Amino acid sequence: MAEVNDDSHNMEEFINDLITNQARDKTKIINILQQVQTKFGFLSREAISTISTQVRIPEIDIFGIATFYEQFRFTKPGKHLIKVCEGTACHVKGGAAITETIERELNITHGETTSDGLFSLERVACLGCCALAPVIVIDEEINGMMSTSKINSLLQKYNEKTGTTGGE
Amino acid sequence: MENSSSNNDMVTILVCEGTGCVSSNSPEIREALESAIKAKDIADKVKVKFTGCHGFCQQGPIVIIEPEGIFYTHIKVENAEDIISSHIIDGKPMEDLFYKDPNTGEAIPNYKDIPFYKHQTRIVLRNCGHIDPENIEDYINTGGYSALKKVIAEFTPEQVIEEIRKSNLRGRGGGGFSAGMKWKFCRDAVGEPKYLICNADEGDPGAFMDRSTLEGDPHSVLEGMIIAAYAIGANHAYIYARAEYPLAIRRLRKAIESAKQYKFLGENILGSELNLDIEIIEGAGAFVCGEETALMASIMGKRGVPRPRPPFPAVSGVWGKPSNINNVKTYASVPVIINKGADWFSAIGSEKSKGTAVFALTGRIANSGLIEIPMGTPLRKIIFDIGGGVPDDKEFKAVQTGGPSGGCLPKDKLDLPANYEALTEAGSIMGSGGMVVMDEDTCMVDIAKFFIKFTQAESCGKCTPCRDGTKVMLNMLEDITAGRGKDSDIETLLDLGTVIQDSSLCGLGQTSANPVLTTIKYFEDEYISHIKDKRCPAKACKELFHYWIDPEKCIGCRACAKKCPAEAITGEKKQPHLIDNEKCIKCGICYSVCPKKARAVTKVDNTPGGGE
């Protein structure tokens, strides 16, 4: 998971460098937003304001673009990002039950983060791993042939990871 | 000592590193093989390569031994040592690692004999699983870039267009429009500069053909694009790839760099006047961006909102300039057509649909994966002969083609040929090639709801028929699957569906009603059951059934009680257990953990008189 850094100064500097490299090209706005989110984990109000000033696009337009695309998030994600595939093959192989099980285990619904900040849950339309349905991805690691009974032990692995290393 | 290397033929071990196999640690398998080879000091006789996706991910991780053609499945890191010592050195292949037919259990050592591969005609997927996708030399050794060389040396742009037109190559993204004609329109259009675009935004859930092609043979797509750019007169190209395919994007970037180094890209390609650079644009998670006008809007940094056509992209595309946009598989077919000729290509397939189609066969099917077969192959052959039919002794119920834009076809349509015309006539579409098989446990009303939910969420919101129409359809389907359906619903859905089809602005809206219309057409009895009897025949709609433990069958093993997250199951050890329906949240865990020998947990209709 990308480093999540709230330091305003770092953020301004990062965005500044990014914009300079892109030569202030408004048409590259989606790519700029993607790079900022990769670096900071999400698009904060502040980040959007900074981008707006640097690229010279009104904030409302940036919000219009960012809210259109599913990839962008506006709140800090958890340490581990869980993406549940809701594609056709995954659905037919019991994907809905997987989503419900995770939501129940973590006591959150999709789009939310657990109160301890450990997990965020997102739904994805299709990961293209249909022959391994049902699939969930945690921190870019693909877990295929999932079943409701495997969820608990899988999530435990990440609890333990954080416990022993004391975070990253 | 052993047969393979005594021929002076290098033994090559191919380890699949497509997304699926990577998720099962295939890179570590490759490393383990390399270590074992080093330890036995046979590196001069045996080498290990990684390849892209074979399209048979369910069997992964996959390892192939060439030149024998032995196909190993479900490989683990621990198997590496044995593969080297037993198979490579002692000449004794590992029989327990062979592919086993899921229906007969028969072990089939050679991939050429495996029914899944035997019946395929791999053109687009020709190199996938056989070459190292990150090594341009591998691609060149199989004849890669020879088509480009041929084009530059022997063809004028107009001649290239004519050859592609003659081959009858139709757009493989689903639109099925003649690629050659599209190229001609773009070439003839007024406006400079011209742009070439590759639509790699494979958004159809259940489809991964483009992913595998990009991961397994990225150069085939690049070569096709360079030839197309030459034909239309473009100097800049975009590949719009969805962000959900990070490995494909990485392999593309690498391929573009290599192509530049070898002067297949850049300025004065192969000494000609053609200059081309290719830029990768990453999607940001919008299904609608697979629609060409929305895709182009996204390239230009805007919301992915479609616009009316005409003007078509060939006349006015990105930046208002003539642009040619084609699917990944369309471009990947181009080098083969140039090398083998238009006549060769159009001899494959059926009358109006030439060449091959790549299907992602998934869902309730024994052999799940990518299949490339001549257009016109009957659905029955695809699903049963190649796919191995429906597993677990279940009955086939329906096959869904074309993703959310397509429809569900029932048993009596199994003899239809898989081509553009037949599928469209039956109410579905060819689409990009997704093919999901459903069995008796799939509720067709639930499937219609699933697709409308997807389309509704992905609707850009611009036009009322799609934005509001799909929302109304979704609400109705949610009511029907929860037992709140009304008698007039079927007629309303049909009317509404037809209006949405006729008046939506783009393909997403225009086809959004297809899943509903086809399921009503072919499975109306299921709708009637949900509406009139408040009963789900497949017992999939949670609000219409409940779980019940048959006391005659329950062995009291307590597996269900232990796992029940709602603590709704009570019972003594070795005594029949009971589910408290007030507490039960219908998660289905008890149903899945009940031992096969007991099968005591059953689904029972809620309606009075409902049996099992």
mmCIF file with all atom_site columns, C-alpha atoms in Angstrom, chain B residues 284-369:
data_model
loop_
_atom_site.group_PDB
_atom_site.id
_atom_site.type_symbol
_atom_site.label_atom_id
_atom_site.label_alt_id
_atom_site.label_comp_id
_atom_site.label_asym_id
_atom_site.label_entity_id
_atom_site.label_seq_id
_atom_site.pdbx_PDB_ins_code
_atom_site.Cartn_x
_atom_site.Cartn_y
_atom_site.Cartn_z
_atom_site.occupancy
_atom_site.B_iso_or_equiv
_atom_site.pdbx_formal_charge
_atom_site.auth_seq_id
_atom_site.auth_comp_id
_atom_site.auth_asym_id
_atom_site.auth_atom_id
_atom_site.pdbx_PDB_model_num
ATOM 1  C CA . ALA B 1 284 ? -9.676  5.238   -13.964 1.00 0.00 ? 284 ALA B CA 1
ATOM 2  C CA . GLY B 1 285 ? -12.444 2.753   -13.410 1.00 0.00 ? 285 GLY B CA 1
ATOM 3  C CA . ALA B 1 286 ? -15.333 3.690   -15.669 1.00 0.00 ? 286 ALA B CA 1
ATOM 4  C CA . PHE B 1 287 ? -16.972 0.939   -17.736 1.00 0.00 ? 287 PHE B CA 1
ATOM 5  C CA . VAL B 1 288 ? -18.507 3.503   -20.061 1.00 0.00 ? 288 VAL B CA 1
ATOM 6  C CA . CYS B 1 289 ? -15.002 4.462   -21.215 1.00 0.00 ? 289 CYS B CA 1
ATOM 7  C CA . GLY B 1 290 ? -15.008 1.315   -23.300 1.00 0.00 ? 290 GLY B CA 1
ATOM 8  C CA . GLU B 1 291 ? -17.460 3.170   -25.538 1.00 0.00 ? 291 GLU B CA 1
ATOM 9  C CA . GLU B 1 292 ? -15.378 4.928   -28.160 1.00 0.00 ? 292 GLU B CA 1
ATOM 10 C CA . THR B 1 293 ? -16.604 8.505   -27.745 1.00 0.00 ? 293 THR B CA 1
ATOM 11 C CA . ALA B 1 294 ? -16.383 8.263   -23.948 1.00 0.00 ? 294 ALA B CA 1
ATOM 12 C CA . LEU B 1 295 ? -12.901 6.769   -24.291 1.00 0.00 ? 295 LEU B CA 1
ATOM 13 C CA . MET B 1 296 ? -11.785 9.675   -26.406 1.00 0.00 ? 296 MET B CA 1
ATOM 14 C CA . ALA B 1 297 ? -13.258 12.167  -23.928 1.00 0.00 ? 297 ALA B CA 1
ATOM 15 C CA . SER B 1 298 ? -11.250 10.461  -21.207 1.00 0.00 ? 298 SER B CA 1
ATOM 16 C CA . ILE B 1 299 ? -8.042  10.684  -23.258 1.00 0.00 ? 299 ILE B CA 1
ATOM 17 C CA . MET B 1 300 ? -8.688  14.402  -23.486 1.00 0.00 ? 300 MET B CA 1
ATOM 18 C CA . GLY B 1 301 ? -8.910  14.697  -19.710 1.00 0.00 ? 301 GLY B CA 1
ATOM 19 C CA . LYS B 1 302 ? -12.655 14.938  -19.360 1.00 0.00 ? 302 LYS B CA 1
ATOM 20 C CA . ARG B 1 303 ? -15.464 12.965  -17.783 1.00 0.00 ? 303 ARG B CA 1
ATOM 21 C CA . GLY B 1 304 ? -16.051 9.851   -19.860 1.00 0.00 ? 304 GLY B CA 1
ATOM 22 C CA . VAL B 1 305 ? -19.392 10.984  -21.250 1.00 0.00 ? 305 VAL B CA 1
ATOM 23 C CA . PRO B 1 306 ? -20.371 9.721   -24.733 1.00 0.00 ? 306 PRO B CA 1
ATOM 24 C CA . ARG B 1 307 ? -21.583 12.010  -27.481 1.00 0.00 ? 307 ARG B CA 1
ATOM 25 C CA . PRO B 1 308 ? -23.859 11.397  -30.435 1.00 0.00 ? 308 PRO B CA 1
ATOM 26 C CA . ARG B 1 309 ? -22.422 10.026  -33.659 1.00 0.00 ? 309 ARG B CA 1
ATOM 27 C CA . PRO B 1 310 ? -22.118 11.198  -36.438 1.00 0.00 ? 310 PRO B CA 1
ATOM 28 C CA . PRO B 1 311 ? -19.511 12.585  -36.562 1.00 0.00 ? 311 PRO B CA 1
ATOM 29 C CA . PHE B 1 312 ? -17.742 9.232   -36.235 1.00 0.00 ? 312 PHE B CA 1
ATOM 30 C CA . PRO B 1 313 ? -14.232 9.082   -34.799 1.00 0.00 ? 313 PRO B CA 1
ATOM 31 C CA . ALA B 1 314 ? -12.801 8.321   -38.233 1.00 0.00 ? 314 ALA B CA 1
ATOM 32 C CA . VAL B 1 315 ? -13.880 11.797  -39.278 1.00 0.00 ? 315 VAL B CA 1
ATOM 33 C CA . SER B 1 316 ? -13.642 13.648  -35.965 1.00 0.00 ? 316 SER B CA 1
ATOM 34 C CA . GLY B 1 317 ? -12.078 11.887  -33.014 1.00 0.00 ? 317 GLY B CA 1
ATOM 35 C CA . VAL B 1 318 ? -9.595  12.936  -30.370 1.00 0.00 ? 318 VAL B CA 1
ATOM 36 C CA . TRP B 1 319 ? -8.801  16.639  -30.447 1.00 0.00 ? 319 TRP B CA 1
ATOM 37 C CA . GLY B 1 320 ? -11.396 16.884  -33.254 1.00 0.00 ? 320 GLY B CA 1
ATOM 38 C CA . LYS B 1 321 ? -9.051  15.040  -35.624 1.00 0.00 ? 321 LYS B CA 1
ATOM 39 C CA . PRO B 1 322 ? -9.645  11.858  -37.658 1.00 0.00 ? 322 PRO B CA 1
ATOM 40 C CA . SER B 1 323 ? -8.978  8.912   -35.356 1.00 0.00 ? 323 SER B CA 1
ATOM 41 C CA . ASN B 1 324 ? -9.092  5.175   -35.859 1.00 0.00 ? 324 ASN B CA 1
ATOM 42 C CA . ILE B 1 325 ? -10.060 3.165   -32.839 1.00 0.00 ? 325 ILE B CA 1
ATOM 43 C CA . ASN B 1 326 ? -9.953  -0.631  -32.702 1.00 0.00 ? 326 ASN B CA 1
ATOM 44 C CA . ASN B 1 327 ? -9.920  -3.348  -30.073 1.00 0.00 ? 327 ASN B CA 1
ATOM 45 C CA . VAL B 1 328 ? -6.789  -5.194  -28.864 1.00 0.00 ? 328 VAL B CA 1
ATOM 46 C CA . LYS B 1 329 ? -7.721  -8.438  -30.630 1.00 0.00 ? 329 LYS B CA 1
ATOM 47 C CA . THR B 1 330 ? -8.428  -6.653  -33.893 1.00 0.00 ? 330 THR B CA 1
ATOM 48 C CA . TYR B 1 331 ? -4.905  -5.215  -33.967 1.00 0.00 ? 331 TYR B CA 1
ATOM 49 C CA . ALA B 1 332 ? -3.389  -8.541  -32.854 1.00 0.00 ? 332 ALA B CA 1
ATOM 50 C CA . SER B 1 333 ? -4.988  -10.217 -35.880 1.00 0.00 ? 333 SER B CA 1
ATOM 51 C CA . VAL B 1 334 ? -3.430  -7.796  -38.371 1.00 0.00 ? 334 VAL B CA 1
ATOM 52 C CA . PRO B 1 335 ? 0.168   -9.165  -38.585 1.00 0.00 ? 335 PRO B CA 1
ATOM 53 C CA . VAL B 1 336 ? -1.129  -12.684 -39.268 1.00 0.00 ? 336 VAL B CA 1
ATOM 54 C CA . ILE B 1 337 ? -3.438  -11.465 -42.016 1.00 0.00 ? 337 ILE B CA 1
ATOM 55 C CA . ILE B 1 338 ? -0.587  -9.591  -43.688 1.00 0.00 ? 338 ILE B CA 1
ATOM 56 C CA . ASN B 1 339 ? 1.716   -12.600 -43.505 1.00 0.00 ? 339 ASN B CA 1
ATOM 57 C CA . LYS B 1 340 ? -0.717  -15.322 -44.451 1.00 0.00 ? 340 LYS B CA 1
ATOM 58 C CA . GLY B 1 341 ? -2.972  -13.266 -46.662 1.00 0.00 ? 341 GLY B CA 1
ATOM 59 C CA . ALA B 1 342 ? -6.555  -12.065 -46.644 1.00 0.00 ? 342 ALA B CA 1
ATOM 60 C CA . ASP B 1 343 ? -7.763  -15.201 -48.458 1.00 0.00 ? 343 ASP B CA 1
ATOM 61 C CA . TRP B 1 344 ? -6.349  -17.464 -45.769 1.00 0.00 ? 344 TRP B CA 1
ATOM 62 C CA . PHE B 1 345 ? -8.120  -15.494 -43.037 1.00 0.00 ? 345 PHE B CA 1
ATOM 63 C CA . SER B 1 346 ? -11.455 -15.298 -44.796 1.00 0.00 ? 346 SER B CA 1
ATOM 64 C CA . ALA B 1 347 ? -11.426 -19.054 -45.406 1.00 0.00 ? 347 ALA B CA 1
ATOM 65 C CA . ILE B 1 348 ? -11.839 -19.479 -41.648 1.00 0.00 ? 348 ILE B CA 1
ATOM 66 C CA . GLY B 1 349 ? -15.170 -18.873 -39.987 1.00 0.00 ? 349 GLY B CA 1
ATOM 67 C CA . SER B 1 350 ? -18.646 -18.475 -41.414 1.00 0.00 ? 350 SER B CA 1
ATOM 68 C CA . GLU B 1 351 ? -20.095 -16.501 -44.287 1.00 0.00 ? 351 GLU B CA 1
ATOM 69 C CA . LYS B 1 352 ? -20.319 -13.074 -42.745 1.00 0.00 ? 352 LYS B CA 1
ATOM 70 C CA . SER B 1 353 ? -18.111 -13.599 -39.715 1.00 0.00 ? 353 SER B CA 1
ATOM 71 C CA . LYS B 1 354 ? -14.586 -14.425 -40.788 1.00 0.00 ? 354 LYS B CA 1
ATOM 72 C CA . GLY B 1 355 ? -11.602 -15.552 -38.802 1.00 0.00 ? 355 GLY B CA 1
ATOM 73 C CA . THR B 1 356 ? -11.663 -16.657 -35.189 1.00 0.00 ? 356 THR B CA 1
ATOM 74 C CA . ALA B 1 357 ? -13.378 -15.465 -32.044 1.00 0.00 ? 357 ALA B CA 1
ATOM 75 C CA . VAL B 1 358 ? -11.784 -15.490 -28.607 1.00 0.00 ? 358 VAL B CA 1
ATOM 76 C CA . PHE B 1 359 ? -14.191 -16.347 -25.828 1.00 0.00 ? 359 PHE B CA 1
ATOM 77 C CA . ALA B 1 360 ? -13.646 -16.182 -22.091 1.00 0.00 ? 360 ALA B CA 1
ATOM 78 C CA . LEU B 1 361 ? -15.562 -19.243 -20.983 1.00 0.00 ? 361 LEU B CA 1
ATOM 79 C CA . THR B 1 362 ? -16.374 -18.879 -17.286 1.00 0.00 ? 362 THR B CA 1
ATOM 80 C CA . GLY B 1 363 ? -19.006 -19.544 -14.664 1.00 0.00 ? 363 GLY B CA 1
ATOM 81 C CA . ARG B 1 364 ? -20.397 -23.010 -14.011 1.00 0.00 ? 364 ARG B CA 1
ATOM 82 C CA . ILE B 1 365 ? -18.139 -24.852 -16.407 1.00 0.00 ? 365 ILE B CA 1
ATOM 83 C CA . ALA B 1 366 ? -15.613 -27.651 -15.940 1.00 0.00 ? 366 ALA B CA 1
ATOM 84 C CA . ASN B 1 367 ? -12.829 -26.107 -18.031 1.00 0.00 ? 367 ASN B CA 1
ATOM 85 C CA . SER B 1 368 ? -12.835 -22.377 -17.462 1.00 0.00 ? 368 SER B CA 1
ATOM 86 C CA . GLY B 1 369 ? -10.564 -20.223 -19.574 1.00 0.00 ? 369 GLY B CA 1
#
